[in-house]
Every structure is written in C-alpha cells, then in structure tokens.
GROMACS .gro file of C-alpha atoms in nm:
model
  238
    1MET     CA    1   3.429   2.003  -2.475
    2ARG     CA    2   3.159   2.265  -2.537
    3VAL     CA    3   2.829   2.174  -2.377
    4ASN     CA    4   2.513   2.295  -2.549
    5LYS     CA    5   2.357   2.573  -2.340
    6PHE     CA    6   2.005   2.432  -2.388
    7LEU     CA    7   2.117   2.102  -2.227
    8THR     CA    8   2.251   2.290  -1.924
    9ILE     CA    9   1.913   2.468  -1.887
   10TYR     CA   10   1.728   2.139  -1.943
   11GLU     CA   11   1.933   1.954  -1.678
   12ASN     CA   12   1.895   2.238  -1.429
   13LEU     CA   13   1.516   2.243  -1.469
   14VAL     CA   14   1.497   1.859  -1.453
   15GLU     CA   15   1.689   1.869  -1.124
   16ARG     CA   16   1.451   2.136  -0.986
   17ILE     CA   17   1.142   1.936  -1.093
   18GLN     CA   18   1.277   1.603  -0.961
   19SER     CA   19   1.383   1.752  -0.627
   20GLY     CA   20   1.039   1.910  -0.578
   21ASN     CA   21   1.185   2.260  -0.596
   22ILE     CA   22   0.935   2.310  -0.879
   23LYS     CA   23   0.621   2.130  -0.764
   24PRO     CA   24   0.384   1.928  -0.990
   25ASN     CA   25   0.130   2.145  -1.180
   26THR     CA   26   0.329   2.462  -1.103
   27LYS     CA   27   0.373   2.706  -1.390
   28LEU     CA   28   0.735   2.753  -1.500
   29PRO     CA   29   0.876   3.105  -1.552
   30SER     CA   30   0.786   3.252  -1.892
   31GLU     CA   31   1.023   3.225  -2.190
   32ASN     CA   32   1.126   3.588  -2.138
   33GLU     CA   33   1.201   3.527  -1.770
   34LEU     CA   34   1.406   3.216  -1.853
   35VAL     CA   35   1.600   3.410  -2.120
   36GLU     CA   36   1.691   3.664  -1.853
   37GLN     CA   37   1.753   3.405  -1.582
   38TYR     CA   38   1.997   3.200  -1.791
   39GLY     CA   39   2.141   3.487  -1.999
   40THR     CA   40   2.069   3.318  -2.329
   41SER     CA   41   1.853   3.342  -2.641
   42ARG     CA   42   1.482   3.264  -2.676
   43GLU     CA   43   1.568   2.986  -2.926
   44THR     CA   44   1.793   2.813  -2.668
   45VAL     CA   45   1.521   2.837  -2.402
   46ARG     CA   46   1.264   2.691  -2.645
   47LYS     CA   47   1.494   2.397  -2.724
   48ALA     CA   48   1.527   2.320  -2.351
   49LEU     CA   49   1.149   2.346  -2.300
   50ASN     CA   50   1.080   2.122  -2.601
   51LEU     CA   51   1.313   1.856  -2.460
   52LEU     CA   52   1.144   1.882  -2.117
   53SER     CA   53   0.808   1.836  -2.287
   54GLN     CA   54   0.926   1.538  -2.497
   55ASN     CA   55   1.068   1.362  -2.190
   56GLY     CA   56   0.756   1.408  -1.978
   57TYR     CA   57   0.875   1.673  -1.733
   58ILE     CA   58   0.644   1.955  -1.844
   59GLN     CA   59   0.323   2.010  -2.034
   60LYS     CA   60   0.303   2.310  -2.265
   61ILE     CA   61  -0.043   2.466  -2.280
   62LYS     CA   62  -0.100   2.711  -2.564
   63GLY     CA   63  -0.155   3.064  -2.442
   64LYS     CA   64  -0.092   2.967  -2.078
   65GLY     CA   65   0.271   2.854  -2.060
   66SER     CA   66   0.460   2.546  -1.936
   67PHE     CA   67   0.355   2.343  -1.630
   68ALA     CA   68   0.560   2.088  -1.434
   69LEU     CA   69   0.428   1.730  -1.441
   70ASP     CA   70   0.431   1.475  -1.158
   71VAL     CA   71   0.760   1.284  -1.194
   72GLY     CA   72   0.698   1.056  -0.895
   73LYS     CA   73   0.603   0.795  -1.155
   74TYR     CA   74   0.847   0.575  -1.346
   75ASP     CA   75   0.831   0.568  -1.724
   76PHE     CA   76   0.798   0.225  -1.879
   77PRO     CA   77   0.824   0.204  -2.257
   78VAL     CA   78   0.529   0.024  -2.409
   79SER     CA   79   0.686  -0.049  -2.746
   80GLY     CA   80   1.039  -0.131  -2.631
   81LEU     CA   81   1.173  -0.466  -2.513
   82VAL     CA   82   1.383  -0.359  -2.216
   83SER     CA   83   1.485  -0.551  -1.905
   84PHE     CA   84   1.403  -0.415  -1.559
   85LYS     CA   85   1.776  -0.397  -1.482
   86GLU     CA   86   1.839  -0.180  -1.791
   87LEU     CA   87   1.550   0.051  -1.698
   88ALA     CA   88   1.648   0.078  -1.331
   89GLU     CA   89   2.010   0.158  -1.416
   90LYS     CA   90   1.896   0.422  -1.666
   91MET     CA   91   1.676   0.582  -1.399
   92GLY     CA   92   1.971   0.593  -1.161
   93LYS     CA   93   1.752   0.490  -0.864
   94PRO     CA   94   1.845   0.231  -0.599
   95TRP     CA   95   1.692  -0.100  -0.708
   96LYS     CA   96   1.686  -0.467  -0.621
   97THR     CA   97   1.537  -0.787  -0.762
   98ILE     CA   98   1.406  -1.042  -0.513
   99VAL     CA   99   1.357  -1.392  -0.656
  100CYS     CA  100   1.042  -1.518  -0.480
  101GLU     CA  101   1.001  -1.839  -0.682
  102LEU     CA  102   1.208  -2.040  -0.930
  103ASP     CA  103   1.055  -2.373  -1.027
  104LEU     CA  104   1.056  -2.611  -1.320
  105GLU     CA  105   0.698  -2.725  -1.361
  106LYS     CA  106   0.434  -2.866  -1.593
  107PRO     CA  107   0.220  -2.574  -1.711
  108ASP     CA  108  -0.141  -2.537  -1.598
  109PRO     CA  109  -0.410  -2.491  -1.867
  110TYR     CA  110  -0.381  -2.109  -1.853
  111ILE     CA  111  -0.003  -2.110  -1.922
  112GLN     CA  112  -0.046  -2.381  -2.187
  113LYS     CA  113  -0.283  -2.146  -2.365
  114GLN     CA  114  -0.056  -1.840  -2.331
  115LEU     CA  115   0.250  -2.023  -2.466
  116ASN     CA  116   0.054  -2.239  -2.711
  117ILE     CA  117   0.200  -2.562  -2.570
  118ASN     CA  118   0.067  -2.885  -2.421
  119GLY     CA  119   0.089  -3.020  -2.066
  120LYS     CA  120   0.395  -3.233  -2.146
  121ASP     CA  121   0.626  -2.935  -2.203
  122SER     CA  122   0.820  -2.818  -1.898
  123VAL     CA  123   0.839  -2.446  -1.820
  124TRP     CA  124   1.042  -2.239  -1.579
  125LYS     CA  125   0.822  -2.032  -1.351
  126ILE     CA  126   1.009  -1.729  -1.217
  127ALA     CA  127   0.841  -1.484  -0.978
  128ARG     CA  128   1.047  -1.174  -0.905
  129ALA     CA  129   0.957  -0.873  -0.691
  130ARG     CA  130   1.118  -0.554  -0.820
  131GLU     CA  131   1.220  -0.302  -0.560
  132LEU     CA  132   1.275   0.064  -0.650
  133GLU     CA  133   1.378   0.313  -0.383
  134ASN     CA  134   1.307   0.052  -0.111
  135GLU     CA  135   0.951  -0.028  -0.220
  136ARG     CA  136   0.841  -0.348  -0.391
  137ILE     CA  137   0.626  -0.209  -0.671
  138ILE     CA  138   0.643  -0.466  -0.955
  139LEU     CA  139   0.587  -0.840  -0.956
  140ASP     CA  140   0.725  -1.004  -1.271
  141LYS     CA  141   0.601  -1.357  -1.338
  142ASP     CA  142   0.793  -1.523  -1.622
  143TYR     CA  143   0.715  -1.856  -1.785
  144VAL     CA  144   0.998  -1.978  -2.009
  145LEU     CA  145   1.013  -2.296  -2.217
  146GLN     CA  146   1.277  -2.536  -2.083
  147SER     CA  147   1.330  -2.666  -2.438
  148VAL     CA  148   1.474  -2.321  -2.522
  149VAL     CA  149   1.637  -2.244  -2.183
  150PRO     CA  150   1.766  -2.576  -2.037
  151THR     CA  151   1.905  -2.438  -1.709
  152LEU     CA  152   1.840  -2.141  -1.483
  153SER     CA  153   1.963  -2.032  -1.142
  154LYS     CA  154   1.858  -1.784  -0.875
  155GLU     CA  155   2.173  -1.578  -0.946
  156ILE     CA  156   2.081  -1.543  -1.315
  157CYS     CA  157   1.727  -1.436  -1.224
  158GLU     CA  158   1.854  -1.178  -0.974
  159GLY     CA  159   2.044  -1.014  -1.258
  160SER     CA  160   1.901  -0.979  -1.608
  161LEU     CA  161   1.728  -1.275  -1.772
  162PHE     CA  162   1.763  -1.108  -2.113
  163ALA     CA  163   2.139  -1.063  -2.063
  164TYR     CA  164   2.171  -1.436  -1.987
  165LEU     CA  165   1.952  -1.548  -2.278
  166GLU     CA  166   2.130  -1.326  -2.530
  167GLY     CA  167   2.483  -1.317  -2.386
  168GLU     CA  168   2.526  -1.671  -2.251
  169LEU     CA  169   2.280  -1.877  -2.456
  170GLY     CA  170   2.318  -1.673  -2.776
  171LEU     CA  171   1.942  -1.649  -2.831
  172LYS     CA  172   1.817  -1.376  -3.062
  173ILE     CA  173   1.511  -1.216  -2.903
  174SER     CA  174   1.317  -1.043  -3.176
  175PHE     CA  175   0.984  -0.894  -3.068
  176ALA     CA  176   0.701  -0.903  -2.817
  177LYS     CA  177   0.326  -0.867  -2.828
  178LYS     CA  178   0.193  -0.673  -2.529
  179GLU     CA  179  -0.146  -0.638  -2.365
  180ILE     CA  180  -0.222  -0.392  -2.083
  181SER     CA  181  -0.514  -0.425  -1.841
  182VAL     CA  182  -0.613  -0.314  -1.492
  183ASP     CA  183  -0.705  -0.600  -1.256
  184GLU     CA  184  -0.777  -0.661  -0.890
  185PRO     CA  185  -0.469  -0.778  -0.695
  186THR     CA  186  -0.426  -1.149  -0.627
  187GLU     CA  187  -0.305  -1.309  -0.303
  188GLU     CA  188   0.037  -1.336  -0.470
  189ASP     CA  189   0.041  -0.960  -0.538
  190TYR     CA  190  -0.038  -0.887  -0.173
  191ARG     CA  191   0.227  -1.136  -0.058
  192TYR     CA  192   0.515  -1.007  -0.271
  193LEU     CA  193   0.441  -0.636  -0.320
  194ASP     CA  194   0.407  -0.327  -0.101
  195LEU     CA  195   0.055  -0.260  -0.228
  196LYS     CA  196  -0.055  -0.019   0.047
  197ASP     CA  197  -0.428   0.052   0.004
  198TYR     CA  198  -0.439   0.014  -0.371
  199LYS     CA  199  -0.729  -0.203  -0.486
  200HIS     CA  200  -0.615  -0.237  -0.847
  201ILE     CA  201  -0.296  -0.332  -1.027
  202VAL     CA  202  -0.174  -0.261  -1.381
  203VAL     CA  203  -0.096  -0.586  -1.563
  204VAL     CA  204   0.127  -0.589  -1.872
  205LYS     CA  205   0.124  -0.925  -2.050
  206ASN     CA  206   0.425  -0.989  -2.276
  207TYR     CA  207   0.443  -1.266  -2.534
  208ILE     CA  208   0.811  -1.280  -2.632
  209TYR     CA  209   0.934  -1.426  -2.959
  210LEU     CA  210   1.269  -1.536  -3.100
  211GLU     CA  211   1.409  -1.433  -3.438
  212ASP     CA  212   1.245  -1.736  -3.605
  213ALA     CA  213   0.907  -1.604  -3.476
  214SER     CA  214   0.872  -1.886  -3.220
  215LEU     CA  215   0.705  -1.791  -2.890
  216PHE     CA  216   0.924  -1.899  -2.599
  217GLN     CA  217   0.835  -1.676  -2.302
  218TYR     CA  218   0.519  -1.538  -2.144
  219THR     CA  219   0.556  -1.266  -1.881
  220GLU     CA  220   0.307  -1.091  -1.659
  221SER     CA  221   0.442  -0.764  -1.521
  222ARG     CA  222   0.218  -0.653  -1.236
  223HIS     CA  223   0.267  -0.287  -1.143
  224ARG     CA  224   0.145  -0.087  -0.844
  225LEU     CA  225  -0.106   0.162  -0.977
  226ASP     CA  226   0.046   0.488  -0.851
  227LYS     CA  227   0.402   0.433  -0.967
  228PHE     CA  228   0.393   0.386  -1.341
  229ARG     CA  229   0.306   0.561  -1.657
  230PHE     CA  230   0.347   0.376  -1.984
  231VAL     CA  231   0.499   0.581  -2.261
  232ASP     CA  232   0.514   0.537  -2.634
  233PHE     CA  233   0.576   0.753  -2.937
  234ALA     CA  234   0.328   0.712  -3.218
  235ARG     CA  235   0.384   0.842  -3.567
  236ARG     CA  236   0.102   0.904  -3.808
  237GLY     CA  237   0.173   0.726  -4.137
  238HIS     CA  238   0.115   0.902  -4.467
   0.00000   0.00000   0.00000
C-alpha cells in the first residue's frame, strides 16, 4: 500500500519533536531545506507542516517560520465526551487507574445541587487517580445516580465507566455541559495526586446527560497544572 509522502515527513518530525531531538521553541528547517532533506515537493512539505500545526506540534509564525511547541503536555478535548481509558490508549503512554474510593452514599447539599436531586436519592461516589507515565496527575471524582446505575464494582471503575454504562447497561450517553476553572488543591488532591510544588489545580466540571436529556452524572476532573492543555476547534458561523 502506497503511503502518502507528507505523512512520512509528518511522522518523522513528530518523532523528533516528541523525543526532544527538536526542542520546544526551536525553529524547524525552512521549507526549502525540508524539500531538499526529504527529496520531495514544496506542496508535500507544506501539507506535513499544516498537519503538525493542526495537531499542536508546531506554531507557524508568518515571516519567521515554524517553531516546535512543548509536547510534554497531554491534550484533552474540551468539546468531546471521551473516557480517560480511550484517551490514554490513543496517546500510547503507559497508564493506570487507581480506585481510591467507591461508596454508595446520600449526597451532601453540594452534590444535590450539582445533580439537581434531593437528599433521599442515593449516588455512587467514585474517586479515581489517573496515572500517566508513572505519575498521578488527574483525580476524577464521579457522582452517579444509583437509580440509573444500580450496581458498580471496583473492577468496572478500574476500566472504563463509559464502556460499562453503554456496553453492559445499554445507556445512551448524549452530551455534557463543561465548566473549567483553576482552584487551590484540596486535602484530597494532595492525598491522591503527585502534586509536587504546584499551588493550583485545573478543575473541569462535567454534567453528563442521557439521550432523554436527563442529568445522571456529575464529574470533577482535577488536573495537575503543568500536564494539560485543553483543545477545541471552533468554527465561525456565517
């Protein structure tokens, strides 16, 4: 099967940027130099550079050239509804989920407000530390209505909650509302994460809805500050 030449160039440059062979903020060779280096056309080189730019590996500055970006951060889609397991496997990095807490409890006033329920409803509280490349850098706190998810186990939570809800329970997860803020770490964050000296944490609140527009899950994803950038593609409507 014929592989597009621009993809070969793209993958080669990605490997050099990821390995640190091309360091962050370093200027890449010019288009002419890349044409010569790879023995190809200017159009092919431009395609490879455009793809590098789209995927967050380089920044193109008009009149100055292309510069490598810091890829020591993990991209988290803002608009997508993706499980940590799906993301980690896509990144191809060693990962692990540690279930710190799994309890069925009556919600406190804060969780009642987030899920729009009263104190009589039971919710699953799941606290999971997410480890990437041997560092615990995310704490996911999920609150799920027991009326929608009757049973849960540690094994299910170590895998993918979404896979269980959709695959085993046949739930149709439709959309989520998200809020992003920067907060000071809590005792829980310090207990479950490798926070180092960071004094702030990025908090992504997810309100997750089923196909019938009923809210059934509230999640707080608490990310170490240095490890994440949140990406989205916005289109201007006309």
